Amino acid sequence: MGTADLHIHSTYSRDATTTIRAILKQAADVHLNVIAITDHDEVRGALEACKLAYQYGLEVIPGAEISTKEGHLVALFIEEVPPIGLSLVDTLIFIGKAGGIAIAPHPFNGLPHSLNMESVVGALTNARAKAVLKGMETHNMGTQAFDSTAQKLSIYLPLAKIASSDAHVYWAIGAGRTEFDGQTAQDLRRAIENNATRPIPYDEEFSAKAIFSWVRRIALRRFGYASDTASASQPINTQKLSQSFIRKLRKK
Ligand SMILES: [Zn+2]
Ligand SMILES: [Zn+2]
């Protein structure tokens, strides 16, 4: 049995506060077998993580959280980001051509950037899009107060049930996990495609302390700081992002 967190943001997302190495270290420390790094319309961090993952004893699925015209879509097993702002169906077809699959993140909650029922059912009635849209988050730690519609509707939809953290801070990684038979990324992919995953939701309410810590880290990120670590054996600390990284982020 393996566990995965399939929705994690790194410093390649401008609103996230964890470097690639800090994500890998934390994911290993909380005993995840597989993670997906899913930055907003960005895959460079995920590809970096794929190369480093062996040092941490886990597997990384390259992915991204794509801004479609109808809302966010988590793409997995892709090395190229689809154009921003396509319809959900066209984005799914692009992901399929690139060899990937997709998960509807934080759906049906009425929040901005969330897919609604009409969009998801519309995609499922298109054979090429249906072959790619394989999962939905029934639990997203960041939107947990709004997830009940997704949980109810998931019973009727042919989509694997996924619990994810949507972590933008390092301590949230693994707070929302998906269990699957096997240990590897390919085992997980098979489980998602066969609608055979088990969501393990985060079972605590957000505490005031957690919210304060999150706000503090976002503020630090604005000033160029992030949670970082040099290696699997080094603790995670607040470090200034390097100028070369900041230049790289701008270059896109
Ligand atoms: Zn999102
Ligand atoms: Zn996200």
PDB file of C-alpha atoms and ligand atoms in Angstrom:
ATOM      1  CA  MET A   1       0.000   0.000   0.000  1.00  0.00           C
ATOM      2  CA  GLY A   2       1.361   3.423  -0.937  1.00  0.00           C
ATOM      3  CA  THR A   3       0.335   6.987  -0.126  1.00  0.00           C
ATOM      4  CA  ALA A   4       0.592  10.057  -2.300  1.00  0.00           C
ATOM      5  CA  ASP A   5      -0.001  13.789  -2.085  1.00  0.00           C
ATOM      6  CA  LEU A   6      -0.844  14.879  -5.628  1.00  0.00           C
ATOM      7  CA  HIS A   7      -1.242  18.630  -5.244  1.00  0.00           C
ATOM      8  CA  ILE A   8       1.775  20.535  -3.875  1.00  0.00           C
ATOM      9  CA  HIS A   9       3.044  24.013  -4.788  1.00  0.00           C
ATOM     10  CA  SER A  10       6.703  25.071  -4.773  1.00  0.00           C
ATOM     11  CA  THR A  11       8.402  28.461  -5.011  1.00  0.00           C
ATOM     12  CA  TYR A  12       7.824  28.195  -8.763  1.00  0.00           C
ATOM     13  CA  SER A  13       4.278  29.291  -7.819  1.00  0.00           C
ATOM     14  CA  ARG A  14       4.430  32.923  -6.754  1.00  0.00           C
ATOM     15  CA  ASP A  15       2.037  32.273  -3.873  1.00  0.00           C
ATOM     16  CA  ALA A  16       3.944  29.312  -2.401  1.00  0.00           C
ATOM     17  CA  THR A  17       6.731  29.245   0.160  1.00  0.00           C
ATOM     18  CA  THR A  18       8.590  25.923  -0.134  1.00  0.00           C
ATOM     19  CA  THR A  19      11.618  25.191  -2.330  1.00  0.00           C
ATOM     20  CA  ILE A  20      11.842  21.942  -4.271  1.00  0.00           C
ATOM     21  CA  ARG A  21      14.364  20.473  -1.814  1.00  0.00           C
ATOM     22  CA  ALA A  22      12.215  21.440   1.176  1.00  0.00           C
ATOM     23  CA  ILE A  23       9.206  19.721  -0.435  1.00  0.00           C
ATOM     24  CA  LEU A  24      11.202  16.544  -1.033  1.00  0.00           C
ATOM     25  CA  LYS A  25      12.600  16.543   2.512  1.00  0.00           C
ATOM     26  CA  GLN A  26       9.197  17.125   4.128  1.00  0.00           C
ATOM     27  CA  ALA A  27       7.445  14.560   1.893  1.00  0.00           C
ATOM     28  CA  ALA A  28      10.055  11.953   2.838  1.00  0.00           C
ATOM     29  CA  ASP A  29       9.779  12.857   6.540  1.00  0.00           C
ATOM     30  CA  VAL A  30       5.983  12.363   6.518  1.00  0.00           C
ATOM     31  CA  HIS A  31       6.384   9.006   4.721  1.00  0.00           C
ATOM     32  CA  LEU A  32       4.775   9.702   1.368  1.00  0.00           C
ATOM     33  CA  ASN A  33       5.743   7.266  -1.402  1.00  0.00           C
ATOM     34  CA  VAL A  34       4.749   9.477  -4.325  1.00  0.00           C
ATOM     35  CA  ILE A  35       4.155  13.215  -4.688  1.00  0.00           C
ATOM     36  CA  ALA A  36       3.128  15.488  -7.532  1.00  0.00           C
ATOM     37  CA  ILE A  37       4.441  19.035  -7.695  1.00  0.00           C
ATOM     38  CA  THR A  38       1.730  21.082  -9.371  1.00  0.00           C
ATOM     39  CA  ASP A  39       2.710  24.725  -9.717  1.00  0.00           C
ATOM     40  CA  HIS A  40       0.408  27.208 -11.414  1.00  0.00           C
ATOM     41  CA  ASP A  41       0.930  26.861 -15.198  1.00  0.00           C
ATOM     42  CA  GLU A  42       4.521  25.820 -14.583  1.00  0.00           C
ATOM     43  CA  VAL A  43       6.351  22.514 -14.768  1.00  0.00           C
ATOM     44  CA  ARG A  44      10.024  23.474 -14.295  1.00  0.00           C
ATOM     45  CA  GLY A  45      10.049  22.878 -10.536  1.00  0.00           C
ATOM     46  CA  ALA A  46       8.370  19.505 -10.923  1.00  0.00           C
ATOM     47  CA  LEU A  47      10.958  18.414 -13.497  1.00  0.00           C
ATOM     48  CA  GLU A  48      13.770  19.525 -11.153  1.00  0.00           C
ATOM     49  CA  ALA A  49      12.184  17.504  -8.362  1.00  0.00           C
ATOM     50  CA  CYS A  50      11.992  14.399 -10.564  1.00  0.00           C
ATOM     51  CA  LYS A  51      15.771  14.477 -10.923  1.00  0.00           C
ATOM     52  CA  LEU A  52      16.425  14.898  -7.179  1.00  0.00           C
ATOM     53  CA  ALA A  53      13.754  12.512  -5.875  1.00  0.00           C
ATOM     54  CA  TYR A  54      15.998   9.426  -5.661  1.00  0.00           C
ATOM     55  CA  GLN A  55      18.046  11.177  -2.952  1.00  0.00           C
ATOM     56  CA  TYR A  56      14.937  11.283  -0.769  1.00  0.00           C
ATOM     57  CA  GLY A  57      13.607   7.786  -1.422  1.00  0.00           C
ATOM     58  CA  LEU A  58      10.372   8.848  -3.098  1.00  0.00           C
ATOM     59  CA  GLU A  59       8.937   9.288  -6.577  1.00  0.00           C
ATOM     60  CA  VAL A  60       7.800  12.568  -8.105  1.00  0.00           C
ATOM     61  CA  ILE A  61       5.164  12.826 -10.826  1.00  0.00           C
ATOM     62  CA  PRO A  62       5.744  15.846 -13.049  1.00  0.00           C
ATOM     63  CA  GLY A  63       2.609  17.958 -13.155  1.00  0.00           C
ATOM     64  CA  ALA A  64       1.088  21.417 -13.062  1.00  0.00           C
ATOM     65  CA  GLU A  65      -2.121  23.158 -11.996  1.00  0.00           C
ATOM     66  CA  ILE A  66      -3.445  24.555 -15.254  1.00  0.00           C
ATOM     67  CA  SER A  67      -5.605  27.683 -15.520  1.00  0.00           C
ATOM     68  CA  THR A  68      -8.304  26.648 -17.984  1.00  0.00           C
ATOM     69  CA  LYS A  69     -11.066  28.987 -19.090  1.00  0.00           C
ATOM     70  CA  GLU A  70     -13.425  27.146 -16.753  1.00  0.00           C
ATOM     71  CA  GLY A  71     -11.202  26.785 -13.688  1.00  0.00           C
ATOM     72  CA  HIS A  72      -8.145  24.994 -12.327  1.00  0.00           C
ATOM     73  CA  LEU A  73      -7.161  21.544 -13.545  1.00  0.00           C
ATOM     74  CA  VAL A  74      -4.359  19.384 -12.103  1.00  0.00           C
ATOM     75  CA  ALA A  75      -2.401  17.700 -14.903  1.00  0.00           C
ATOM     76  CA  LEU A  76      -0.172  14.736 -14.026  1.00  0.00           C
ATOM     77  CA  PHE A  77       2.552  12.927 -16.008  1.00  0.00           C
ATOM     78  CA  ILE A  78       3.178  15.904 -18.283  1.00  0.00           C
ATOM     79  CA  GLU A  79       6.452  17.604 -19.143  1.00  0.00           C
ATOM     80  CA  GLU A  80       4.921  20.452 -21.095  1.00  0.00           C
ATOM     81  CA  VAL A  81       2.306  22.949 -19.898  1.00  0.00           C
ATOM     82  CA  PRO A  82      -0.812  23.399 -22.069  1.00  0.00           C
ATOM     83  CA  PRO A  83      -1.608  26.945 -23.201  1.00  0.00           C
ATOM     84  CA  ILE A  84      -3.406  28.944 -20.487  1.00  0.00           C
ATOM     85  CA  GLY A  85      -7.090  29.783 -20.936  1.00  0.00           C
ATOM     86  CA  LEU A  86      -8.213  26.949 -23.216  1.00  0.00           C
ATOM     87  CA  SER A  87     -11.582  25.328 -22.585  1.00  0.00           C
ATOM     88  CA  LEU A  88     -11.541  22.403 -20.158  1.00  0.00           C
ATOM     89  CA  VAL A  89     -12.111  19.929 -23.012  1.00  0.00           C
ATOM     90  CA  ASP A  90      -9.291  21.348 -25.162  1.00  0.00           C
ATOM     91  CA  THR A  91      -6.930  21.384 -22.166  1.00  0.00           C
ATOM     92  CA  LEU A  92      -7.757  17.745 -21.412  1.00  0.00           C
ATOM     93  CA  ILE A  93      -7.137  16.770 -25.039  1.00  0.00           C
ATOM     94  CA  PHE A  94      -3.750  18.559 -24.940  1.00  0.00           C
ATOM     95  CA  ILE A  95      -2.812  16.711 -21.731  1.00  0.00           C
ATOM     96  CA  GLY A  96      -3.888  13.399 -23.258  1.00  0.00           C
ATOM     97  CA  LYS A  97      -1.724  13.966 -26.332  1.00  0.00           C
ATOM     98  CA  ALA A  98       1.208  14.671 -24.013  1.00  0.00           C
ATOM     99  CA  GLY A  99       0.644  11.310 -22.306  1.00  0.00           C
ATOM    100  CA  GLY A 100      -0.855  12.679 -19.108  1.00  0.00           C
ATOM    101  CA  ILE A 101      -4.007  12.349 -17.031  1.00  0.00           C
ATOM    102  CA  ALA A 102      -5.909  14.981 -15.052  1.00  0.00           C
ATOM    103  CA  ILE A 103      -7.679  15.542 -11.747  1.00  0.00           C
ATOM    104  CA  ALA A 104     -10.343  18.164 -11.024  1.00  0.00           C
ATOM    105  CA  PRO A 105      -8.992  20.053  -7.974  1.00  0.00           C
ATOM    106  CA  HIS A 106     -11.316  21.562  -5.331  1.00  0.00           C
ATOM    107  CA  PRO A 107     -14.335  21.175  -7.682  1.00  0.00           C
ATOM    108  CA  PHE A 108     -17.981  22.206  -7.271  1.00  0.00           C
ATOM    109  CA  ASN A 109     -17.365  24.576  -4.344  1.00  0.00           C
ATOM    110  CA  GLY A 110     -18.412  27.775  -6.109  1.00  0.00           C
ATOM    111  CA  LEU A 111     -15.064  29.438  -5.361  1.00  0.00           C
ATOM    112  CA  PRO A 112     -13.250  31.344  -8.098  1.00  0.00           C
ATOM    113  CA  HIS A 113     -10.938  29.011 -10.093  1.00  0.00           C
ATOM    114  CA  SER A 114     -12.988  25.908  -9.264  1.00  0.00           C
ATOM    115  CA  LEU A 115     -14.575  23.812 -12.009  1.00  0.00           C
ATOM    116  CA  ASN A 116     -18.341  23.551 -11.794  1.00  0.00           C
ATOM    117  CA  MET A 117     -20.567  20.543 -12.402  1.00  0.00           C
ATOM    118  CA  GLU A 118     -21.551  21.651 -15.907  1.00  0.00           C
ATOM    119  CA  SER A 119     -17.899  21.823 -17.018  1.00  0.00           C
ATOM    120  CA  VAL A 120     -16.955  18.455 -15.516  1.00  0.00           C
ATOM    121  CA  VAL A 121     -20.017  16.602 -16.828  1.00  0.00           C
ATOM    122  CA  GLY A 122     -19.512  18.322 -20.198  1.00  0.00           C
ATOM    123  CA  ALA A 123     -15.947  16.990 -20.344  1.00  0.00           C
ATOM    124  CA  LEU A 124     -17.102  13.497 -19.380  1.00  0.00           C
ATOM    125  CA  THR A 125     -19.491  13.438 -22.322  1.00  0.00           C
ATOM    126  CA  ASN A 126     -16.564  14.023 -24.728  1.00  0.00           C
ATOM    127  CA  ALA A 127     -14.804  10.690 -25.323  1.00  0.00           C
ATOM    128  CA  ARG A 128     -11.314  12.161 -25.817  1.00  0.00           C
ATOM    129  CA  ALA A 129     -11.575  14.360 -22.751  1.00  0.00           C
ATOM    130  CA  LYS A 130     -13.087  11.559 -20.654  1.00  0.00           C
ATOM    131  CA  ALA A 131     -10.072   9.375 -21.458  1.00  0.00           C
ATOM    132  CA  VAL A 132      -7.893  11.962 -19.667  1.00  0.00           C
ATOM    133  CA  LEU A 133     -10.014  13.292 -16.777  1.00  0.00           C
ATOM    134  CA  LYS A 134      -9.619  10.430 -14.331  1.00  0.00           C
ATOM    135  CA  GLY A 135      -9.877  11.861 -10.815  1.00  0.00           C
ATOM    136  CA  MET A 136     -11.419  14.533  -8.617  1.00  0.00           C
ATOM    137  CA  GLU A 137     -10.422  15.900  -5.248  1.00  0.00           C
ATOM    138  CA  THR A 138     -13.053  14.927  -2.725  1.00  0.00           C
ATOM    139  CA  HIS A 139     -10.822  16.537  -0.093  1.00  0.00           C
ATOM    140  CA  ASN A 140      -8.508  19.524  -0.465  1.00  0.00           C
ATOM    141  CA  MET A 141      -6.976  20.740   2.772  1.00  0.00           C
ATOM    142  CA  GLY A 142      -7.082  24.358   1.621  1.00  0.00           C
ATOM    143  CA  THR A 143     -10.804  24.305   0.815  1.00  0.00           C
ATOM    144  CA  GLN A 144     -11.921  21.704   3.352  1.00  0.00           C
ATOM    145  CA  ALA A 145     -14.819  23.823   4.609  1.00  0.00           C
ATOM    146  CA  PHE A 146     -16.302  23.832   1.081  1.00  0.00           C
ATOM    147  CA  ASP A 147     -15.710  20.247  -0.029  1.00  0.00           C
ATOM    148  CA  SER A 148     -19.018  18.616   0.923  1.00  0.00           C
ATOM    149  CA  THR A 149     -20.661  18.990  -2.517  1.00  0.00           C
ATOM    150  CA  ALA A 150     -17.677  17.295  -4.161  1.00  0.00           C
ATOM    151  CA  GLN A 151     -17.873  14.459  -1.649  1.00  0.00           C
ATOM    152  CA  LYS A 152     -21.579  13.889  -2.302  1.00  0.00           C
ATOM    153  CA  LEU A 153     -21.320  14.096  -6.103  1.00  0.00           C
ATOM    154  CA  SER A 154     -18.223  11.873  -6.238  1.00  0.00           C
ATOM    155  CA  ILE A 155     -20.477   8.882  -5.588  1.00  0.00           C
ATOM    156  CA  TYR A 156     -22.119   9.392  -8.969  1.00  0.00           C
ATOM    157  CA  LEU A 157     -19.092  10.355 -11.059  1.00  0.00           C
ATOM    158  CA  PRO A 158     -16.700   7.881 -12.759  1.00  0.00           C
ATOM    159  CA  LEU A 159     -13.675   9.605 -11.206  1.00  0.00           C
ATOM    160  CA  ALA A 160     -11.058   8.356  -8.729  1.00  0.00           C
ATOM    161  CA  LYS A 161     -11.428   9.957  -5.300  1.00  0.00           C
ATOM    162  CA  ILE A 162      -8.386  11.958  -4.315  1.00  0.00           C
ATOM    163  CA  ALA A 163      -7.447  13.758  -1.073  1.00  0.00           C
ATOM    164  CA  SER A 164      -4.678  16.333  -1.455  1.00  0.00           C
ATOM    165  CA  SER A 165      -3.058  19.045   0.617  1.00  0.00           C
ATOM    166  CA  ASP A 166      -2.768  21.825  -2.022  1.00  0.00           C
ATOM    167  CA  ALA A 167       0.181  22.757   0.201  1.00  0.00           C
ATOM    168  CA  HIS A 168       1.605  26.252  -0.193  1.00  0.00           C
ATOM    169  CA  VAL A 169       3.609  25.887   3.066  1.00  0.00           C
ATOM    170  CA  TYR A 170       5.886  22.987   3.922  1.00  0.00           C
ATOM    171  CA  TRP A 171       4.080  21.679   7.012  1.00  0.00           C
ATOM    172  CA  ALA A 172       0.879  21.136   5.041  1.00  0.00           C
ATOM    173  CA  ILE A 173       2.497  18.526   2.765  1.00  0.00           C
ATOM    174  CA  GLY A 174       0.746  15.191   3.316  1.00  0.00           C
ATOM    175  CA  ALA A 175      -2.216  16.817   5.116  1.00  0.00           C
ATOM    176  CA  GLY A 176      -4.560  15.158   2.621  1.00  0.00           C
ATOM    177  CA  ARG A 177      -3.314  11.929   1.038  1.00  0.00           C
ATOM    178  CA  THR A 178      -4.446   9.292  -1.372  1.00  0.00           C
ATOM    179  CA  GLU A 179      -3.879   5.603  -0.712  1.00  0.00           C
ATOM    180  CA  PHE A 180      -3.346   3.085  -3.528  1.00  0.00           C
ATOM    181  CA  ASP A 181      -2.309  -0.518  -4.030  1.00  0.00           C
ATOM    182  CA  GLY A 182       1.413  -0.669  -4.774  1.00  0.00           C
ATOM    183  CA  GLN A 183       4.180   1.831  -4.109  1.00  0.00           C
ATOM    184  CA  THR A 184       5.191   3.485  -7.364  1.00  0.00           C
ATOM    185  CA  ALA A 185       3.932   6.326  -9.533  1.00  0.00           C
ATOM    186  CA  GLN A 186       2.845   3.809 -12.179  1.00  0.00           C
ATOM    187  CA  ASP A 187       0.901   1.801  -9.561  1.00  0.00           C
ATOM    188  CA  LEU A 188      -0.803   5.029  -8.554  1.00  0.00           C
ATOM    189  CA  ARG A 189      -1.605   5.926 -12.147  1.00  0.00           C
ATOM    190  CA  ARG A 190      -3.196   2.508 -12.621  1.00  0.00           C
ATOM    191  CA  ALA A 191      -5.254   2.959  -9.441  1.00  0.00           C
ATOM    192  CA  ILE A 192      -6.463   6.390 -10.593  1.00  0.00           C
ATOM    193  CA  GLU A 193      -7.379   5.065 -14.045  1.00  0.00           C
ATOM    194  CA  ASN A 194      -9.269   2.165 -12.454  1.00  0.00           C
ATOM    195  CA  ASN A 195     -11.062   4.421  -9.945  1.00  0.00           C
ATOM    196  CA  ALA A 196      -9.468   2.413  -7.121  1.00  0.00           C
ATOM    197  CA  THR A 197      -7.889   5.072  -4.898  1.00  0.00           C
ATOM    198  CA  ARG A 198      -8.818   5.808  -1.291  1.00  0.00           C
ATOM    199  CA  PRO A 199      -8.841   9.407  -0.037  1.00  0.00           C
ATOM    200  CA  ILE A 200      -7.416   9.988   3.462  1.00  0.00           C
ATOM    201  CA  PRO A 201      -8.587  13.470   4.450  1.00  0.00           C
ATOM    202  CA  TYR A 202      -6.795  15.824   6.786  1.00  0.00           C
ATOM    203  CA  ASP A 203      -8.729  15.359  10.004  1.00  0.00           C
ATOM    204  CA  GLU A 204      -8.021  18.565  11.858  1.00  0.00           C
ATOM    205  CA  GLU A 205      -9.616  21.960  11.593  1.00  0.00           C
ATOM    206  CA  PHE A 206      -7.339  24.848  10.700  1.00  0.00           C
ATOM    207  CA  SER A 207      -6.060  26.288  13.962  1.00  0.00           C
ATOM    208  CA  ALA A 208      -5.433  29.999  14.441  1.00  0.00           C
ATOM    209  CA  LYS A 209      -1.758  29.103  14.843  1.00  0.00           C
ATOM    210  CA  ALA A 210      -1.705  27.336  11.474  1.00  0.00           C
ATOM    211  CA  ILE A 211      -3.380  30.287   9.737  1.00  0.00           C
ATOM    212  CA  PHE A 212      -0.931  32.717  11.353  1.00  0.00           C
ATOM    213  CA  SER A 213       2.039  30.586  10.279  1.00  0.00           C
ATOM    214  CA  TRP A 214       0.705  30.433   6.716  1.00  0.00           C
ATOM    215  CA  VAL A 215       0.149  34.205   6.535  1.00  0.00           C
ATOM    216  CA  ARG A 216       3.621  34.817   7.958  1.00  0.00           C
ATOM    217  CA  ARG A 217       5.243  32.576   5.366  1.00  0.00           C
ATOM    218  CA  ILE A 218       3.354  34.219   2.500  1.00  0.00           C
ATOM    219  CA  ALA A 219       4.548  37.610   3.780  1.00  0.00           C
ATOM    220  CA  LEU A 220       8.137  36.325   3.981  1.00  0.00           C
ATOM    221  CA  ARG A 221       7.839  35.066   0.402  1.00  0.00           C
ATOM    222  CA  ARG A 222       6.920  38.589  -0.713  1.00  0.00           C
ATOM    223  CA  PHE A 223      10.264  39.696   0.718  1.00  0.00           C
ATOM    224  CA  GLY A 224      12.124  36.926  -1.108  1.00  0.00           C
ATOM    225  CA  TYR A 225      12.321  34.267   1.627  1.00  0.00           C
ATOM    226  CA  ALA A 226      11.180  30.638   1.514  1.00  0.00           C
ATOM    227  CA  SER A 227      11.428  27.358   3.434  1.00  0.00           C
ATOM    228  CA  ASP A 228      14.542  25.635   2.191  1.00  0.00           C
ATOM    229  CA  THR A 229      17.046  22.917   3.023  1.00  0.00           C
ATOM    230  CA  ALA A 230      20.328  21.861   1.430  1.00  0.00           C
ATOM    231  CA  SER A 231      19.807  18.090   1.569  1.00  0.00           C
ATOM    232  CA  ALA A 232      17.768  15.206   2.947  1.00  0.00           C
ATOM    233  CA  SER A 233      19.728  15.290   6.216  1.00  0.00           C
ATOM    234  CA  GLN A 234      19.490  19.066   6.800  1.00  0.00           C
ATOM    235  CA  PRO A 235      16.537  20.634   8.641  1.00  0.00           C
ATOM    236  CA  ILE A 236      14.148  22.998   6.843  1.00  0.00           C
ATOM    237  CA  ASN A 237      14.907  26.669   7.523  1.00  0.00           C
ATOM    238  CA  THR A 238      13.817  30.065   6.272  1.00  0.00           C
ATOM    239  CA  GLN A 239      16.311  31.165   3.599  1.00  0.00           C
ATOM    240  CA  LYS A 240      16.524  33.979   1.105  1.00  0.00           C
ATOM    241  CA  LEU A 241      15.777  32.858  -2.468  1.00  0.00           C
ATOM    242  CA  SER A 242      18.832  33.211  -4.699  1.00  0.00           C
ATOM    243  CA  GLN A 243      18.978  35.941  -7.342  1.00  0.00           C
ATOM    244  CA  SER A 244      19.517  33.299 -10.006  1.00  0.00           C
ATOM    245  CA  PHE A 245      16.264  31.592  -8.972  1.00  0.00           C
ATOM    246  CA  ILE A 246      14.360  34.878  -9.041  1.00  0.00           C
ATOM    247  CA  ARG A 247      15.739  35.622 -12.527  1.00  0.00           C
ATOM    248  CA  LYS A 248      14.738  32.142 -13.638  1.00  0.00           C
ATOM    249  CA  LEU A 249      11.189  32.649 -12.326  1.00  0.00           C
ATOM    250  CA  ARG A 250      10.845  35.860 -14.311  1.00  0.00           C
ATOM    251  CA  LYS A 251      12.116  34.194 -17.467  1.00  0.00           C
ATOM    252  CA  LYS A 252       9.076  32.536 -18.903  1.00  0.00           C
TER     253      LYS A 252
HETATM  254 ZN    ZN B   1      -6.423  25.595  -7.466  1.00  0.00          ZN
HETATM  255 ZN    ZN B   2      -3.283  24.423  -5.978  1.00  0.00          ZN
END
